[in-house]
Amino acid sequence: MAPPSTSAAAAAAAVEEEERKRNILVTGGAGFIGTHTVLQLLKGGFHVTIIDNLDNSVEEAVDRVRGLAGPDLSKRLQFFLGDLRNKEDLDKVFSQNRYDAVIHFAGLKAVGESVAKPLLYYDNNLIGSINLYEFMAKYGCKKLVFSSSTTVYGQPEKIPCVEDFELKAMNPYGRTKLFLEDIARDIQKADPDWNIILLRYFNPVGAHESGKIGEDPKGIPNNLMPYIQQVAVGRLPVLNVYGHDYPTKDGSAVRDYIHVMDVADGHIAALKKIFATEDIGCVAYNLGTGYGTSVLEMVAAFEKASGKKIPIKLSPRRPGDATAVYASTEKAEKELGWRAKYTIEDMCRDQWNWARNNPYGYRSSEP
Ligand code: UD1
């Protein structure tokens, strides 16, 4: 009989071999978090199919992922230009491959735009997801990792945010995320064959260390780091610091910024958990670092990383903004075996590396 160490190694190799054959459908895989996650999936041995309508992304981003993955791994990546609201697109994607799990990123995420165009948000985020789940059920793929957000905590009364806090939405975008969490819980309750992990992202920033992929929002950025980055490269003149009278250490609001590579790795940990657990149910995890950083501290850290002065204008609070939000990380650490590794300095270094190499994002000049 083989010694135990050999059989354990053989069992581990068998599991790894099995994992290598796994096929993951990634909706919104051309986007900011999507591209970084797809790269980590390929490196982790998975086969990946992306469906993306390129509404807020470009195919060049997928080509860059292929470049980073190298010729062998990128053979395992397929890209479909398609929209989840179009059932014909879903039919094509699902009839072509058998998927072991779906990571569902696709969706719109600008709070202000959602207030101005609620129907656009309900149509995109809700209808698209309902169609996707319908096809998953039809084709017998009932393992799902869903992109949720800290937005479901509303204005938290206590920090750190713990997964079992009461949930509430503050705007149409937040309502779509909350509805989609509820829909996921309902689907799983009705059919226990579903295994669903809801990942609540805090504030994903930074970029891949190569500087080849990163965040490239259309139009004037809504979020802090893409805005700072565009000031640093001279596309925007000054950063408005929204709120300087918050009851925080320096008066500016506090958030839990997390490196996008940590967020990507959180998805790999979630998938592994789903594949390793028979009846996970529908369960939510925070993806944050557990540390709060103020807007002014973030500006200072970016200035240090880039050597650029970021002119600021102290401005009134942005409506709907919370004072301070950061994650409790205990549940993800304990149950997913995942924790964030990167520091604020790492996030700013990688964000700047992406910015200086790609001042216009994936384009070569101002769009
Ligand atoms: C925002 C959304 C959140 C969404 C997340 C990801 C709101 C209220 N929340 O989170 O629902 O899930 O983006 O898209 O919009 N700031 C400035 N100047 C700027 C931009 C931002 O001072 O030009 C400040 C904000 O006031 C905030 C902090 O920077 O205090 C972070 O802002 P942002 O990057 O937009 O993230 P959140 O507001 O936390």
PDB file of N, CA, C and O in Angstrom, residues 13-69:
ATOM      1  N   ALA A  13      -3.511  16.012  -6.071  1.00  0.00           N
ATOM      2  CA  ALA A  13      -3.275  16.163  -7.515  1.00  0.00           C
ATOM      3  C   ALA A  13      -4.570  15.916  -8.287  1.00  0.00           C
ATOM      4  O   ALA A  13      -4.858  16.603  -9.271  1.00  0.00           O
ATOM      5  N   ALA A  14      -5.365  14.933  -7.800  1.00  0.00           N
ATOM      6  CA  ALA A  14      -6.634  14.626  -8.481  1.00  0.00           C
ATOM      7  C   ALA A  14      -7.589  15.809  -8.388  1.00  0.00           C
ATOM      8  O   ALA A  14      -8.253  16.167  -9.365  1.00  0.00           O
ATOM      9  N   VAL A  15      -7.632  16.427  -7.193  1.00  0.00           N
ATOM     10  CA  VAL A  15      -8.507  17.592  -7.007  1.00  0.00           C
ATOM     11  C   VAL A  15      -8.062  18.718  -7.945  1.00  0.00           C
ATOM     12  O   VAL A  15      -8.865  19.359  -8.626  1.00  0.00           O
ATOM     13  N   GLU A  16      -6.734  18.906  -7.998  1.00  0.00           N
ATOM     14  CA  GLU A  16      -6.198  19.970  -8.856  1.00  0.00           C
ATOM     15  C   GLU A  16      -6.533  19.713 -10.334  1.00  0.00           C
ATOM     16  O   GLU A  16      -6.918  20.611 -11.066  1.00  0.00           O
ATOM     17  N   GLU A  17      -6.399  18.452 -10.714  1.00  0.00           N
ATOM     18  CA  GLU A  17      -6.688  18.052 -12.093  1.00  0.00           C
ATOM     19  C   GLU A  17      -8.164  18.349 -12.429  1.00  0.00           C
ATOM     20  O   GLU A  17      -8.492  18.895 -13.481  1.00  0.00           O
ATOM     21  N   GLU A  18      -9.019  18.002 -11.460  1.00  0.00           N
ATOM     22  CA  GLU A  18     -10.459  18.227 -11.608  1.00  0.00           C
ATOM     23  C   GLU A  18     -10.717  19.725 -11.791  1.00  0.00           C
ATOM     24  O   GLU A  18     -11.465  20.159 -12.658  1.00  0.00           O
ATOM     25  N   GLU A  19     -10.047  20.529 -10.930  1.00  0.00           N
ATOM     26  CA  GLU A  19     -10.223  21.979 -10.956  1.00  0.00           C
ATOM     27  C   GLU A  19      -9.815  22.550 -12.318  1.00  0.00           C
ATOM     28  O   GLU A  19     -10.457  23.454 -12.840  1.00  0.00           O
ATOM     29  N   ARG A  20      -8.760  21.966 -12.861  1.00  0.00           N
ATOM     30  CA  ARG A  20      -8.251  22.456 -14.135  1.00  0.00           C
ATOM     31  C   ARG A  20      -9.304  22.355 -15.241  1.00  0.00           C
ATOM     32  O   ARG A  20      -9.302  23.129 -16.175  1.00  0.00           O
ATOM     33  N   LYS A  21     -10.192  21.379 -15.106  1.00  0.00           N
ATOM     34  CA  LYS A  21     -11.182  21.188 -16.162  1.00  0.00           C
ATOM     35  C   LYS A  21     -12.404  22.068 -15.964  1.00  0.00           C
ATOM     36  O   LYS A  21     -13.308  22.077 -16.768  1.00  0.00           O
ATOM     37  N   ARG A  22     -12.446  22.793 -14.856  1.00  0.00           N
ATOM     38  CA  ARG A  22     -13.673  23.533 -14.546  1.00  0.00           C
ATOM     39  C   ARG A  22     -13.833  24.736 -15.463  1.00  0.00           C
ATOM     40  O   ARG A  22     -12.887  25.449 -15.758  1.00  0.00           O
ATOM     41  N   ASN A  23     -15.069  24.923 -15.840  1.00  0.00           N
ATOM     42  CA  ASN A  23     -15.403  25.937 -16.812  1.00  0.00           C
ATOM     43  C   ASN A  23     -16.255  27.001 -16.121  1.00  0.00           C
ATOM     44  O   ASN A  23     -17.323  26.678 -15.595  1.00  0.00           O
ATOM     45  N   ILE A  24     -15.787  28.235 -16.128  1.00  0.00           N
ATOM     46  CA  ILE A  24     -16.496  29.283 -15.398  1.00  0.00           C
ATOM     47  C   ILE A  24     -17.006  30.325 -16.393  1.00  0.00           C
ATOM     48  O   ILE A  24     -16.235  30.837 -17.215  1.00  0.00           O
ATOM     49  N   LEU A  25     -18.299  30.656 -16.286  1.00  0.00           N
ATOM     50  CA  LEU A  25     -18.850  31.760 -17.080  1.00  0.00           C
ATOM     51  C   LEU A  25     -18.741  33.029 -16.252  1.00  0.00           C
ATOM     52  O   LEU A  25     -19.172  33.059 -15.098  1.00  0.00           O
ATOM     53  N   VAL A  26     -18.119  34.056 -16.840  1.00  0.00           N
ATOM     54  CA  VAL A  26     -17.943  35.321 -16.131  1.00  0.00           C
ATOM     55  C   VAL A  26     -18.706  36.408 -16.877  1.00  0.00           C
ATOM     56  O   VAL A  26     -18.322  36.792 -17.988  1.00  0.00           O
ATOM     57  N   THR A  27     -19.792  36.903 -16.285  1.00  0.00           N
ATOM     58  CA  THR A  27     -20.527  38.000 -16.928  1.00  0.00           C
ATOM     59  C   THR A  27     -19.828  39.308 -16.539  1.00  0.00           C
ATOM     60  O   THR A  27     -19.352  39.446 -15.408  1.00  0.00           O
ATOM     61  N   GLY A  28     -19.715  40.225 -17.472  1.00  0.00           N
ATOM     62  CA  GLY A  28     -19.014  41.481 -17.170  1.00  0.00           C
ATOM     63  C   GLY A  28     -17.515  41.271 -16.988  1.00  0.00           C
ATOM     64  O   GLY A  28     -16.848  42.042 -16.294  1.00  0.00           O
ATOM     65  N   GLY A  29     -16.990  40.266 -17.649  1.00  0.00           N
ATOM     66  CA  GLY A  29     -15.573  39.913 -17.459  1.00  0.00           C
ATOM     67  C   GLY A  29     -14.595  40.881 -18.103  1.00  0.00           C
ATOM     68  O   GLY A  29     -13.387  40.779 -17.885  1.00  0.00           O
ATOM     69  N   ALA A  30     -15.111  41.840 -18.923  1.00  0.00           N
ATOM     70  CA  ALA A  30     -14.199  42.824 -19.530  1.00  0.00           C
ATOM     71  C   ALA A  30     -14.053  44.069 -18.653  1.00  0.00           C
ATOM     72  O   ALA A  30     -13.291  44.965 -18.982  1.00  0.00           O
ATOM     73  N   GLY A  31     -14.776  44.117 -17.555  1.00  0.00           N
ATOM     74  CA  GLY A  31     -14.747  45.303 -16.695  1.00  0.00           C
ATOM     75  C   GLY A  31     -13.572  45.310 -15.723  1.00  0.00           C
ATOM     76  O   GLY A  31     -12.672  44.463 -15.800  1.00  0.00           O
ATOM     77  N   PHE A  32     -13.612  46.283 -14.821  1.00  0.00           N
ATOM     78  CA  PHE A  32     -12.477  46.496 -13.901  1.00  0.00           C
ATOM     79  C   PHE A  32     -12.214  45.264 -13.032  1.00  0.00           C
ATOM     80  O   PHE A  32     -11.146  44.651 -13.104  1.00  0.00           O
ATOM     81  N   ILE A  33     -13.187  44.856 -12.247  1.00  0.00           N
ATOM     82  CA  ILE A  33     -12.953  43.708 -11.358  1.00  0.00           C
ATOM     83  C   ILE A  33     -12.957  42.421 -12.190  1.00  0.00           C
ATOM     84  O   ILE A  33     -12.188  41.491 -11.917  1.00  0.00           O
ATOM     85  N   GLY A  34     -13.776  42.403 -13.245  1.00  0.00           N
ATOM     86  CA  GLY A  34     -13.861  41.224 -14.106  1.00  0.00           C
ATOM     87  C   GLY A  34     -12.516  40.835 -14.713  1.00  0.00           C
ATOM     88  O   GLY A  34     -12.110  39.673 -14.627  1.00  0.00           O
ATOM     89  N   THR A  35     -11.809  41.794 -15.306  1.00  0.00           N
ATOM     90  CA  THR A  35     -10.542  41.451 -15.981  1.00  0.00           C
ATOM     91  C   THR A  35      -9.528  40.871 -14.979  1.00  0.00           C
ATOM     92  O   THR A  35      -8.852  39.882 -15.277  1.00  0.00           O
ATOM     93  N   HIS A  36      -9.437  41.500 -13.817  1.00  0.00           N
ATOM     94  CA  HIS A  36      -8.460  41.024 -12.828  1.00  0.00           C
ATOM     95  C   HIS A  36      -8.830  39.624 -12.331  1.00  0.00           C
ATOM     96  O   HIS A  36      -7.956  38.786 -12.102  1.00  0.00           O
ATOM     97  N   THR A  37     -10.136  39.377 -12.202  1.00  0.00           N
ATOM     98  CA  THR A  37     -10.579  38.060 -11.728  1.00  0.00           C
ATOM     99  C   THR A  37     -10.356  37.002 -12.802  1.00  0.00           C
ATOM    100  O   THR A  37      -9.897  35.886 -12.504  1.00  0.00           O
ATOM    101  N   VAL A  38     -10.655  37.354 -14.058  1.00  0.00           N
ATOM    102  CA  VAL A  38     -10.459  36.389 -15.150  1.00  0.00           C
ATOM    103  C   VAL A  38      -8.986  35.968 -15.217  1.00  0.00           C
ATOM    104  O   VAL A  38      -8.664  34.781 -15.357  1.00  0.00           O
ATOM    105  N   LEU A  39      -8.086  36.937 -15.075  1.00  0.00           N
ATOM    106  CA  LEU A  39      -6.657  36.606 -15.105  1.00  0.00           C
ATOM    107  C   LEU A  39      -6.314  35.614 -13.988  1.00  0.00           C
ATOM    108  O   LEU A  39      -5.615  34.615 -14.229  1.00  0.00           O
ATOM    109  N   GLN A  40      -6.809  35.861 -12.792  1.00  0.00           N
ATOM    110  CA  GLN A  40      -6.505  34.962 -11.671  1.00  0.00           C
ATOM    111  C   GLN A  40      -7.150  33.587 -11.882  1.00  0.00           C
ATOM    112  O   GLN A  40      -6.583  32.571 -11.481  1.00  0.00           O
ATOM    113  N   LEU A  41      -8.320  33.567 -12.505  1.00  0.00           N
ATOM    114  CA  LEU A  41      -8.970  32.275 -12.803  1.00  0.00           C
ATOM    115  C   LEU A  41      -8.109  31.464 -13.761  1.00  0.00           C
ATOM    116  O   LEU A  41      -7.874  30.268 -13.556  1.00  0.00           O
ATOM    117  N   LEU A  42      -7.636  32.123 -14.820  1.00  0.00           N
ATOM    118  CA  LEU A  42      -6.802  31.415 -15.799  1.00  0.00           C
ATOM    119  C   LEU A  42      -5.544  30.896 -15.119  1.00  0.00           C
ATOM    120  O   LEU A  42      -5.141  29.747 -15.315  1.00  0.00           O
ATOM    121  N   LYS A  43      -4.940  31.745 -14.295  1.00  0.00           N
ATOM    122  CA  LYS A  43      -3.714  31.324 -13.601  1.00  0.00           C
ATOM    123  C   LYS A  43      -4.007  30.198 -12.618  1.00  0.00           C
ATOM    124  O   LYS A  43      -3.125  29.413 -12.304  1.00  0.00           O
ATOM    125  N   GLY A  44      -5.242  30.151 -12.117  1.00  0.00           N
ATOM    126  CA  GLY A  44      -5.619  29.097 -11.181  1.00  0.00           C
ATOM    127  C   GLY A  44      -6.027  27.813 -11.890  1.00  0.00           C
ATOM    128  O   GLY A  44      -6.446  26.856 -11.247  1.00  0.00           O
ATOM    129  N   GLY A  45      -5.946  27.786 -13.219  1.00  0.00           N
ATOM    130  CA  GLY A  45      -6.212  26.550 -13.961  1.00  0.00           C
ATOM    131  C   GLY A  45      -7.628  26.420 -14.494  1.00  0.00           C
ATOM    132  O   GLY A  45      -7.967  25.402 -15.092  1.00  0.00           O
ATOM    133  N   PHE A  46      -8.473  27.421 -14.283  1.00  0.00           N
ATOM    134  CA  PHE A  46      -9.848  27.323 -14.770  1.00  0.00           C
ATOM    135  C   PHE A  46      -9.938  27.687 -16.257  1.00  0.00           C
ATOM    136  O   PHE A  46      -9.098  28.427 -16.768  1.00  0.00           O
ATOM    137  N   HIS A  47     -10.983  27.186 -16.888  1.00  0.00           N
ATOM    138  CA  HIS A  47     -11.346  27.639 -18.231  1.00  0.00           C
ATOM    139  C   HIS A  47     -12.395  28.730 -18.048  1.00  0.00           C
ATOM    140  O   HIS A  47     -13.254  28.610 -17.173  1.00  0.00           O
ATOM    141  N   VAL A  48     -12.346  29.770 -18.882  1.00  0.00           N
ATOM    142  CA  VAL A  48     -13.215  30.919 -18.656  1.00  0.00           C
ATOM    143  C   VAL A  48     -13.917  31.340 -19.944  1.00  0.00           C
ATOM    144  O   VAL A  48     -13.285  31.435 -20.998  1.00  0.00           O
ATOM    145  N   THR A  49     -15.222  31.595 -19.833  1.00  0.00           N
ATOM    146  CA  THR A  49     -15.952  32.239 -20.920  1.00  0.00           C
ATOM    147  C   THR A  49     -16.489  33.553 -20.384  1.00  0.00           C
ATOM    148  O   THR A  49     -17.126  33.580 -19.324  1.00  0.00           O
ATOM    149  N   ILE A  50     -16.204  34.630 -21.115  1.00  0.00           N
ATOM    150  CA  ILE A  50     -16.715  35.944 -20.722  1.00  0.00           C
ATOM    151  C   ILE A  50     -17.921  36.278 -21.589  1.00  0.00           C
ATOM    152  O   ILE A  50     -17.876  36.071 -22.800  1.00  0.00           O
ATOM    153  N   ILE A  51     -18.981  36.798 -20.962  1.00  0.00           N
ATOM    154  CA  ILE A  51     -20.016  37.483 -21.749  1.00  0.00           C
ATOM    155  C   ILE A  51     -20.070  38.911 -21.232  1.00  0.00           C
ATOM    156  O   ILE A  51     -20.151  39.150 -20.024  1.00  0.00           O
ATOM    157  N   ASP A  52     -19.953  39.859 -22.175  1.00  0.00           N
ATOM    158  CA  ASP A  52     -19.910  41.276 -21.792  1.00  0.00           C
ATOM    159  C   ASP A  52     -20.500  42.077 -22.946  1.00  0.00           C
ATOM    160  O   ASP A  52     -20.226  41.759 -24.109  1.00  0.00           O
ATOM    161  N   ASN A  53     -21.294  43.107 -22.651  1.00  0.00           N
ATOM    162  CA  ASN A  53     -21.862  43.923 -23.738  1.00  0.00           C
ATOM    163  C   ASN A  53     -20.989  45.143 -24.044  1.00  0.00           C
ATOM    164  O   ASN A  53     -21.349  45.969 -24.883  1.00  0.00           O
ATOM    165  N   LEU A  54     -19.850  45.264 -23.353  1.00  0.00           N
ATOM    166  CA  LEU A  54     -18.882  46.349 -23.561  1.00  0.00           C
ATOM    167  C   LEU A  54     -19.524  47.732 -23.373  1.00  0.00           C
ATOM    168  O   LEU A  54     -19.074  48.704 -23.967  1.00  0.00           O
ATOM    169  N   ASP A  55     -20.534  47.795 -22.539  1.00  0.00           N
ATOM    170  CA  ASP A  55     -21.207  49.063 -22.267  1.00  0.00           C
ATOM    171  C   ASP A  55     -20.253  50.026 -21.555  1.00  0.00           C
ATOM    172  O   ASP A  55     -20.238  51.221 -21.816  1.00  0.00           O
ATOM    173  N   ASN A  56     -19.479  49.509 -20.600  1.00  0.00           N
ATOM    174  CA  ASN A  56     -18.552  50.359 -19.846  1.00  0.00           C
ATOM    175  C   ASN A  56     -17.160  49.726 -19.867  1.00  0.00           C
ATOM    176  O   ASN A  56     -16.396  49.823 -18.918  1.00  0.00           O
ATOM    177  N   SER A  57     -16.843  49.049 -20.991  1.00  0.00           N
ATOM    178  CA  SER A  57     -15.535  48.403 -21.102  1.00  0.00           C
ATOM    179  C   SER A  57     -15.209  48.230 -22.584  1.00  0.00           C
ATOM    180  O   SER A  57     -16.031  48.561 -23.436  1.00  0.00           O
ATOM    181  N   VAL A  58     -14.024  47.728 -22.864  1.00  0.00           N
ATOM    182  CA  VAL A  58     -13.613  47.567 -24.271  1.00  0.00           C
ATOM    183  C   VAL A  58     -12.947  46.202 -24.448  1.00  0.00           C
ATOM    184  O   VAL A  58     -12.401  45.653 -23.477  1.00  0.00           O
ATOM    185  N   GLU A  59     -12.968  45.692 -25.684  1.00  0.00           N
ATOM    186  CA  GLU A  59     -12.417  44.361 -25.908  1.00  0.00           C
ATOM    187  C   GLU A  59     -10.895  44.350 -25.713  1.00  0.00           C
ATOM    188  O   GLU A  59     -10.313  43.318 -25.377  1.00  0.00           O
ATOM    189  N   GLU A  60     -10.272  45.509 -25.903  1.00  0.00           N
ATOM    190  CA  GLU A  60      -8.826  45.634 -25.670  1.00  0.00           C
ATOM    191  C   GLU A  60      -8.455  45.127 -24.258  1.00  0.00           C
ATOM    192  O   GLU A  60      -7.393  44.532 -24.057  1.00  0.00           O
ATOM    193  N   ALA A  61      -9.358  45.353 -23.297  1.00  0.00           N
ATOM    194  CA  ALA A  61      -9.084  44.901 -21.924  1.00  0.00           C
ATOM    195  C   ALA A  61      -8.941  43.378 -21.885  1.00  0.00           C
ATOM    196  O   ALA A  61      -8.061  42.836 -21.201  1.00  0.00           O
ATOM    197  N   VAL A  62      -9.780  42.692 -22.654  1.00  0.00           N
ATOM    198  CA  VAL A  62      -9.723  41.222 -22.704  1.00  0.00           C
ATOM    199  C   VAL A  62      -8.431  40.789 -23.414  1.00  0.00           C
ATOM    200  O   VAL A  62      -7.769  39.835 -22.991  1.00  0.00           O
ATOM    201  N   ASP A  63      -8.062  41.521 -24.471  1.00  0.00           N
ATOM    202  CA  ASP A  63      -6.813  41.194 -25.174  1.00  0.00           C
ATOM    203  C   ASP A  63      -5.619  41.336 -24.237  1.00  0.00           C
ATOM    204  O   ASP A  63      -4.678  40.551 -24.277  1.00  0.00           O
ATOM    205  N   ARG A  64      -5.682  42.361 -23.386  1.00  0.00           N
ATOM    206  CA  ARG A  64      -4.560  42.540 -22.445  1.00  0.00           C
ATOM    207  C   ARG A  64      -4.518  41.398 -21.420  1.00  0.00           C
ATOM    208  O   ARG A  64      -3.446  40.985 -20.999  1.00  0.00           O
ATOM    209  N   VAL A  65      -5.684  40.928 -21.007  1.00  0.00           N
ATOM    210  CA  VAL A  65      -5.706  39.771 -20.090  1.00  0.00           C
ATOM    211  C   VAL A  65      -5.050  38.579 -20.781  1.00  0.00           C
ATOM    212  O   VAL A  65      -4.230  37.868 -20.191  1.00  0.00           O
ATOM    213  N   ARG A  66      -5.371  38.396 -22.067  1.00  0.00           N
ATOM    214  CA  ARG A  66      -4.759  37.288 -22.835  1.00  0.00           C
ATOM    215  C   ARG A  66      -3.238  37.429 -22.838  1.00  0.00           C
ATOM    216  O   ARG A  66      -2.517  36.468 -22.617  1.00  0.00           O
ATOM    217  N   GLY A  67      -2.778  38.661 -23.060  1.00  0.00           N
ATOM    218  CA  GLY A  67      -1.334  38.922 -23.081  1.00  0.00           C
ATOM    219  C   GLY A  67      -0.693  38.577 -21.743  1.00  0.00           C
ATOM    220  O   GLY A  67       0.374  37.962 -21.686  1.00  0.00           O
ATOM    221  N   LEU A  68      -1.358  38.950 -20.660  1.00  0.00           N
ATOM    222  CA  LEU A  68      -0.791  38.688 -19.332  1.00  0.00           C
ATOM    223  C   LEU A  68      -0.827  37.198 -18.994  1.00  0.00           C
ATOM    224  O   LEU A  68       0.050  36.694 -18.297  1.00  0.00           O
ATOM    225  N   ALA A  69      -1.851  36.503 -19.496  1.00  0.00           N
ATOM    226  CA  ALA A  69      -1.988  35.071 -19.182  1.00  0.00           C
ATOM    227  C   ALA A  69      -0.983  34.244 -19.992  1.00  0.00           C
ATOM    228  O   ALA A  69      -0.581  33.165 -19.567  1.00  0.00           O
TER     229      ALA A  69
END
